[in-house]
XYZ file of C-alpha atoms in Angstrom:
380
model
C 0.000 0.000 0.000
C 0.767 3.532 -0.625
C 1.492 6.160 1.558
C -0.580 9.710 1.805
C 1.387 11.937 0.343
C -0.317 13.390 -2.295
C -2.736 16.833 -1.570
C -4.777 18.144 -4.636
C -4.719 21.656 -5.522
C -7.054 23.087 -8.119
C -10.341 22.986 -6.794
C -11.989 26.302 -7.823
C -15.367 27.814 -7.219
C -18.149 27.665 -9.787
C -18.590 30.342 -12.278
C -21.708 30.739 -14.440
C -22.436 28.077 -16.784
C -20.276 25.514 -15.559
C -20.767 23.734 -12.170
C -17.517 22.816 -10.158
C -18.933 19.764 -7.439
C -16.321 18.588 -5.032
C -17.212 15.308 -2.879
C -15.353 13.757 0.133
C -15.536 10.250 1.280
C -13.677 7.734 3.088
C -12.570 4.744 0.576
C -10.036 2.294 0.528
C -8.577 2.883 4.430
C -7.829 6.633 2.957
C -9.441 9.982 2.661
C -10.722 10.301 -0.812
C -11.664 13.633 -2.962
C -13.768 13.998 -6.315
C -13.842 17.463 -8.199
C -15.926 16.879 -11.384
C -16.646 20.155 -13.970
C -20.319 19.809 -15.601
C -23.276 21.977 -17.015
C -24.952 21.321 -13.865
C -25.134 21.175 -10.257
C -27.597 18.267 -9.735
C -25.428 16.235 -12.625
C -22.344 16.760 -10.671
C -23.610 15.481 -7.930
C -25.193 12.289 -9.362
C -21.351 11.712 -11.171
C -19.863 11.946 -7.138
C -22.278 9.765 -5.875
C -21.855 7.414 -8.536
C -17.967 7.718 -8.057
C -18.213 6.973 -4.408
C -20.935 4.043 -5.530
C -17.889 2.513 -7.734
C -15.197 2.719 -4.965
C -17.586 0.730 -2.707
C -17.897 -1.740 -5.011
C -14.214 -2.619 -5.831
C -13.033 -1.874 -2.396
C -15.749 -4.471 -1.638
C -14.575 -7.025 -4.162
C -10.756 -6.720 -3.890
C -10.318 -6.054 -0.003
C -8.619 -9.654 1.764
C -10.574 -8.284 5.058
C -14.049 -8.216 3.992
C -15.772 -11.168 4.349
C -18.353 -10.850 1.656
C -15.591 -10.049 -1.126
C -14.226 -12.284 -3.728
C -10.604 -11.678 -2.607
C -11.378 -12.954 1.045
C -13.206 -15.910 -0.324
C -10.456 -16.739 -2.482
C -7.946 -16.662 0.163
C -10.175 -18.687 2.632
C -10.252 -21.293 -0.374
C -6.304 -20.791 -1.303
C -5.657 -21.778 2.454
C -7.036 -25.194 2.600
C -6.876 -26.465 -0.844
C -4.364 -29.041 -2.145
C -4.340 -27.021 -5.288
C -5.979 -29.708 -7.150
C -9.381 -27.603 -7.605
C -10.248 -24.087 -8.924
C -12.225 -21.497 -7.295
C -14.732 -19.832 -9.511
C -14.494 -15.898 -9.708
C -15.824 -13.033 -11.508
C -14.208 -11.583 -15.152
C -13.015 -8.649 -13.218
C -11.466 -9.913 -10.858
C -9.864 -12.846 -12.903
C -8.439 -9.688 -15.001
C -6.644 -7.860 -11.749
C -5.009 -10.526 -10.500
C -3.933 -11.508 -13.894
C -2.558 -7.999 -14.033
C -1.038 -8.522 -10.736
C 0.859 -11.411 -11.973
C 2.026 -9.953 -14.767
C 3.146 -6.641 -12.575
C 5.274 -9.057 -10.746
C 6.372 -10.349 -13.825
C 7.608 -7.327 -14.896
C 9.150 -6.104 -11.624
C 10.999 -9.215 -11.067
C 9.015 -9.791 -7.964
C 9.364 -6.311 -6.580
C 5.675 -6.233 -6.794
C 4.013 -9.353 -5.559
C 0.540 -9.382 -4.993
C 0.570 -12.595 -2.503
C 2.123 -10.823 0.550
C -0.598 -10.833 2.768
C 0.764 -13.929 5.308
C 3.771 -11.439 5.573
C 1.880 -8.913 6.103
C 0.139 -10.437 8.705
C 3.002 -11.301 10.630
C 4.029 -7.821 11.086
C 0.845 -6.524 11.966
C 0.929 -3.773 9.099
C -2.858 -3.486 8.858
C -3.148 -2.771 12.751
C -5.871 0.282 12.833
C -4.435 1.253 16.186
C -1.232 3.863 14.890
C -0.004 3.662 18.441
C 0.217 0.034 19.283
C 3.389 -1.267 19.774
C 4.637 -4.851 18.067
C 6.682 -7.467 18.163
C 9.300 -8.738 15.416
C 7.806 -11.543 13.406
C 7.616 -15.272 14.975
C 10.819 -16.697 13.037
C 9.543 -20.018 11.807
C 5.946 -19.242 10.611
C 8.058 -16.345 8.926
C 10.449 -18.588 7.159
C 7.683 -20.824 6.168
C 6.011 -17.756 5.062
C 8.968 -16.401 2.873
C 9.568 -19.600 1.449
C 6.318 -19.694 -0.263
C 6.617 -16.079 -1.869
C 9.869 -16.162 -3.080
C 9.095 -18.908 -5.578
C 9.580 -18.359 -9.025
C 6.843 -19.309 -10.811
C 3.190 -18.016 -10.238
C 1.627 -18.540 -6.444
C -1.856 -18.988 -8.310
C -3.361 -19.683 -11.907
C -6.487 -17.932 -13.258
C -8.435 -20.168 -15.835
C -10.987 -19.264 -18.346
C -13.719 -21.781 -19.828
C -15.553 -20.102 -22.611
C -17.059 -16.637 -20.019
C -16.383 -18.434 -16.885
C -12.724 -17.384 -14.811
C -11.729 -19.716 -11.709
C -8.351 -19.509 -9.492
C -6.829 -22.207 -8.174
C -3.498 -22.351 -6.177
C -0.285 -23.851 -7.546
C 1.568 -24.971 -4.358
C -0.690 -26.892 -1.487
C -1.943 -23.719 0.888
C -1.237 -20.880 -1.373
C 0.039 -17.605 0.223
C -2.874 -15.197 1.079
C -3.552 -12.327 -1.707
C -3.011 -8.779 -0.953
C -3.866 -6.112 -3.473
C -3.102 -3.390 -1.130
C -0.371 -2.400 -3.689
C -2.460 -2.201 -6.714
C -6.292 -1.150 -5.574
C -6.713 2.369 -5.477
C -5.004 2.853 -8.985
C -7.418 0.366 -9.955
C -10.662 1.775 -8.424
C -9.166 5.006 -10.443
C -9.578 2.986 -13.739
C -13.036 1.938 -13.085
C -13.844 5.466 -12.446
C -12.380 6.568 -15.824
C -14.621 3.637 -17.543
C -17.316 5.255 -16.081
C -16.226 9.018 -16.535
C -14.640 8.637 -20.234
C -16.504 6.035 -21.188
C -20.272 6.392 -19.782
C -20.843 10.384 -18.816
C -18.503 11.170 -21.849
C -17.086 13.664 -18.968
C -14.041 15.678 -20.153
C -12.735 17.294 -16.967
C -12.499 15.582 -13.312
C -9.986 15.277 -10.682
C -10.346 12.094 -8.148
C -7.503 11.114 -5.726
C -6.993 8.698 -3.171
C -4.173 10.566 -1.654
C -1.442 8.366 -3.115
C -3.334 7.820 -6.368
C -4.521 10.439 -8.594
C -6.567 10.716 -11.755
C -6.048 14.413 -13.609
C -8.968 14.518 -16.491
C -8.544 17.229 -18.781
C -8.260 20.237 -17.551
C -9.208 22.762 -14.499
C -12.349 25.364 -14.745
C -9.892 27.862 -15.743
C -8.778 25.721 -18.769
C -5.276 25.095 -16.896
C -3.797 21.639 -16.010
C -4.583 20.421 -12.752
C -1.591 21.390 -10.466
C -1.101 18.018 -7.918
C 0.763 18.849 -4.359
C 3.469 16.317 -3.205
C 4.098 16.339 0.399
C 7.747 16.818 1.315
C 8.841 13.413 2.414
C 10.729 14.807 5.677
C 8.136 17.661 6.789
C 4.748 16.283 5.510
C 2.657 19.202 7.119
C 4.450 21.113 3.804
C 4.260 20.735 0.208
C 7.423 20.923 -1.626
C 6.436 20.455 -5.036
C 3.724 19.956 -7.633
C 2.720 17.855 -10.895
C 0.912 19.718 -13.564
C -0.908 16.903 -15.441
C -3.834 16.171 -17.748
C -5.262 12.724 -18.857
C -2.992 10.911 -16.132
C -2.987 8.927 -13.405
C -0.230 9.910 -10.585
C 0.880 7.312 -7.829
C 3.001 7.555 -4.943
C 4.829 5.005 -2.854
C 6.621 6.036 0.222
C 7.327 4.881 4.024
C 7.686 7.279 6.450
C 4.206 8.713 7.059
C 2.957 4.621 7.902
C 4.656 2.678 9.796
C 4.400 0.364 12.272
C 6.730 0.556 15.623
C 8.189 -2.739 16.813
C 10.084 -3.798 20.397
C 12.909 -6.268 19.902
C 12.831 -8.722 23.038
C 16.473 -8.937 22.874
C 17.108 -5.614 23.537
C 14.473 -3.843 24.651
C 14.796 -1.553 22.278
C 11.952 0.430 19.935
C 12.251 1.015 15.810
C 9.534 2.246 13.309
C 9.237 -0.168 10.242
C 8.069 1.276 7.128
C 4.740 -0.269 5.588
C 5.829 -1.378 2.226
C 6.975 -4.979 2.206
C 10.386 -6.123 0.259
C 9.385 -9.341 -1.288
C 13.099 -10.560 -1.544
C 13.743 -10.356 2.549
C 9.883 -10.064 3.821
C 11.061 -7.321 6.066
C 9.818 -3.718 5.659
C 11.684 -1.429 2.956
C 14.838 0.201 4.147
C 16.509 1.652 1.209
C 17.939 5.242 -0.455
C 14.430 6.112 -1.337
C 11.672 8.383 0.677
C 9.418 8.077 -1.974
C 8.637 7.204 -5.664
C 6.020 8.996 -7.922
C 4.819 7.159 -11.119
C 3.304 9.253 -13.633
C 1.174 7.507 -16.918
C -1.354 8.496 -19.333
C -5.189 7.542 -18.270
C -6.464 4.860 -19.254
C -8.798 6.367 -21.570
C -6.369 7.642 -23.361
C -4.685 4.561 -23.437
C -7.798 3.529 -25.494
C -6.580 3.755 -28.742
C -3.137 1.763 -28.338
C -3.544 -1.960 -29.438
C -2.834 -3.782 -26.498
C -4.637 -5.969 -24.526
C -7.765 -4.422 -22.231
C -6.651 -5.553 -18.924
C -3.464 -4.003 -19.857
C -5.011 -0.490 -20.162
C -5.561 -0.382 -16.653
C -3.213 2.558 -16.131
C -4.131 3.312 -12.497
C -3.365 -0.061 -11.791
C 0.004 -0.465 -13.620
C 1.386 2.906 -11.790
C 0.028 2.018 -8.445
C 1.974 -1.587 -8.381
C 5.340 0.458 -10.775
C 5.545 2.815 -7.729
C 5.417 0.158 -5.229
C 7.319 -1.672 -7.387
C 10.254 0.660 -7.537
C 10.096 2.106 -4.154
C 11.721 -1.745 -2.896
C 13.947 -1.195 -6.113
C 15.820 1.547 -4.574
C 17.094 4.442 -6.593
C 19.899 2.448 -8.797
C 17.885 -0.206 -9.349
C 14.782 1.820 -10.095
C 16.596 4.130 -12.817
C 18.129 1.290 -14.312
C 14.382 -0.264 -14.579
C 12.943 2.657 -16.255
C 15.788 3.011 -18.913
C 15.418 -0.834 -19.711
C 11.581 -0.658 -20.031
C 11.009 -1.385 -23.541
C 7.994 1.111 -24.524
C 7.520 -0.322 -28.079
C 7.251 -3.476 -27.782
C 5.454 -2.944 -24.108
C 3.018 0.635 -24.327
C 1.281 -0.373 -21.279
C 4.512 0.287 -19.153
C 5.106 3.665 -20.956
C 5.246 5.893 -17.546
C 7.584 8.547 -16.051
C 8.511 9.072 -12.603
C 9.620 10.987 -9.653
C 12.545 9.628 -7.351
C 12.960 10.927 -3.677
C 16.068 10.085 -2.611
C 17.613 10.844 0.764
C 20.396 12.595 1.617
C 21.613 13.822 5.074
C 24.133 16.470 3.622
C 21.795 18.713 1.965
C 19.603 20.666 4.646
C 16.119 19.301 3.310
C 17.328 15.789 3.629
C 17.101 14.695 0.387
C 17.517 15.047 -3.243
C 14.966 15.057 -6.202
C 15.310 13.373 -9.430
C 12.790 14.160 -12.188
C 12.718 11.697 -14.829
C 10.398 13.531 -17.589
C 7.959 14.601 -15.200
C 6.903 18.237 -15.267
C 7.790 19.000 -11.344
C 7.350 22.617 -9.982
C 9.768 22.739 -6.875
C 8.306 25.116 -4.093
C 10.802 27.456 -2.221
C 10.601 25.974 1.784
C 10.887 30.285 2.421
C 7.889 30.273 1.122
C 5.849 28.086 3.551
C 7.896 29.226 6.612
């Protein structure tokens, strides 16, 4: 999952003939915003509601804690199965965790979308922000680190004719967690709807470390998108100016979980992002990561594969993704990424990488990303 770092900044006031309707709602364990430009008040309105309607529904599906979703059953199934039977599951949801897959795939397991046993173990999901933990029990965490760090896929999705199952391919598959890859998704089902069904042209929704910029603002400018400062998140050091893209940011110092070693008595914050390759919270040169792509929407047009459309998605699980990279290993990533042959991995980015000599405490790289840096004189 993705830390809050990102704060939305052009929401204006409505001017005659055009109606500017904000809406905000809690989704997805996060504060989430909607700003949506129309002809009318009462059709704004109905296009929020709707919005919040959608992020219900895949927060609903996708979410390993709610019992009535098809993620939860899954795991529940992936648990006790000898991995001789399949599972049966819905189109969509066959289609994001094929996604997932192929994110890890792509990543070389720097994304992996079966961490949730690991996850577990550290208590990352606690609600409570001031409970204090203990370090992982060491053998259900080996057992639990042997099973992720396989090579080949934890899980297979099948199709028969318009019917998807899952079924697990090692006896008591490692529990799903989408945590990494669910708000840039719920971003692409609200484009379908946006793009696709209202035919709206101009729309900003964010889930504080996702973003999706439609069009432009009510003054015809692009929509300008805060980024916390890493070290001082009460300020804003920066900002994205960004049409017809999805923005996601990946970062661990605003969650965390604290954690007492028995040994020595001693206290240390963890970070909240998982490193698949030691199943120990990231600890790297990086404070953050921010993954910029076109929409998907506009992604519409390039022949590829639906599923792999799903730009919210794909940036949400890249910035996680290259966050556990680290900053070498992240540059070299994007300079490999073959755009031709792969369009739906076409995305820019952001690194945030610390450094204790400089008196902000770190140093920004912009990698084709049109970044506005804010003077720290001027928020004093």
């Amino acid at each position: 999952m993705c830390a809050v770092l990102i704060l939305c900044l052009s929401i204006l006031p409505s001017c005659s003939g055009i109606s500017v309707q904000d809406e905000s709602f809690l989704a997805m364990d996060t504060m989430a915003e909607s700003t949506v430009i129309t002809t009318s008040d009462s059709l704004g309105k109905e296009i929020n509601q709707n919005i919040k309607d959608i992020c219900g529904e895949v927060e609903g599906r996708i979410s390993n804690t709610i019992e009535t979703g098809e993620i939860f059953k899954i795991n529940e199934f992936l648990k006790t199965t000898d991995h001789t039977s399949a599972y049966p599951i819905s189109k969509e949801t066959a289609d994001l965790l094929n996604l997932a897959q192929y994110m890890r795939t792509q990543t070389n397991g720097a994304f992996n979308p079966s961490l949730g046993e690991i996850i577990d173990l550290w208590d990352i999901n606690d609600p409570n922000p001031d409970a204090v933990h203990k370090l992982p029990e060491k053998n259900a965490f080996d057992v639990a680190l042997a099973k992720i760090q396989t090579p080949f896929s934890l899980y297979e999705i099948y199709q028969n004719s318009d019917e998807y199952s899952i079924a697990g391919n090692i006896p008591k598959s490692p529990k799903i967690d989408l945590g990494g890859i669910g708000k840039g998704y719920a971003l692409d089902c609200i484009d379908d709807y946006l793009v696709g069904e209202q035919s709206l042209q101009n729309a900003l929704v964010s889930f504080s470390s996702s973003v999706l910029a439609l069009g432009k603002n009510k003054s015809g400018d692009l929509w300008t998108i805060g980024i916390k400062d890493p070290v001082n998140p009460d300020k804003i050091c920066g900002y994205v100016s960004a049409t017809d893209k999805v923005i996601s940011v990946s970062g661990g110092y605003e969650r965390y979980i604290t954690i007492i070693d028995d040994k020595t008595g001693k206290s240390k914050n963890y970070c909240h992002i998982i490193d698949p390759d030691t199943g120990y919270p990231v600890d790297n040169d990086l404070l953050c990561v921010v993954v910029v792509m076109s929409a998907k929407s506009i992604k519409q047009s390039v022949d590829i594969q639906d599923r792999y459309k799903n730009s919210g998605a794909i940036s949400d699980a890249l910035s996680t993704a290259l966050y556990v990279m680290g900053k070498d290993k992240a540059i070299e990533f994007y300079n490999k990424v073959d755009y031709k042959n792969n369009p739906q991995m076409d995305f820019d980015m952001i690194l945030f990488v610390k450094n204790d000599s400089v008196p902000r405490g770190y140093d920004i790289l912009t990698l084709n990303v049109m970044f506005t840096e804010i003077d720290e004189s001027s928020q004093s």
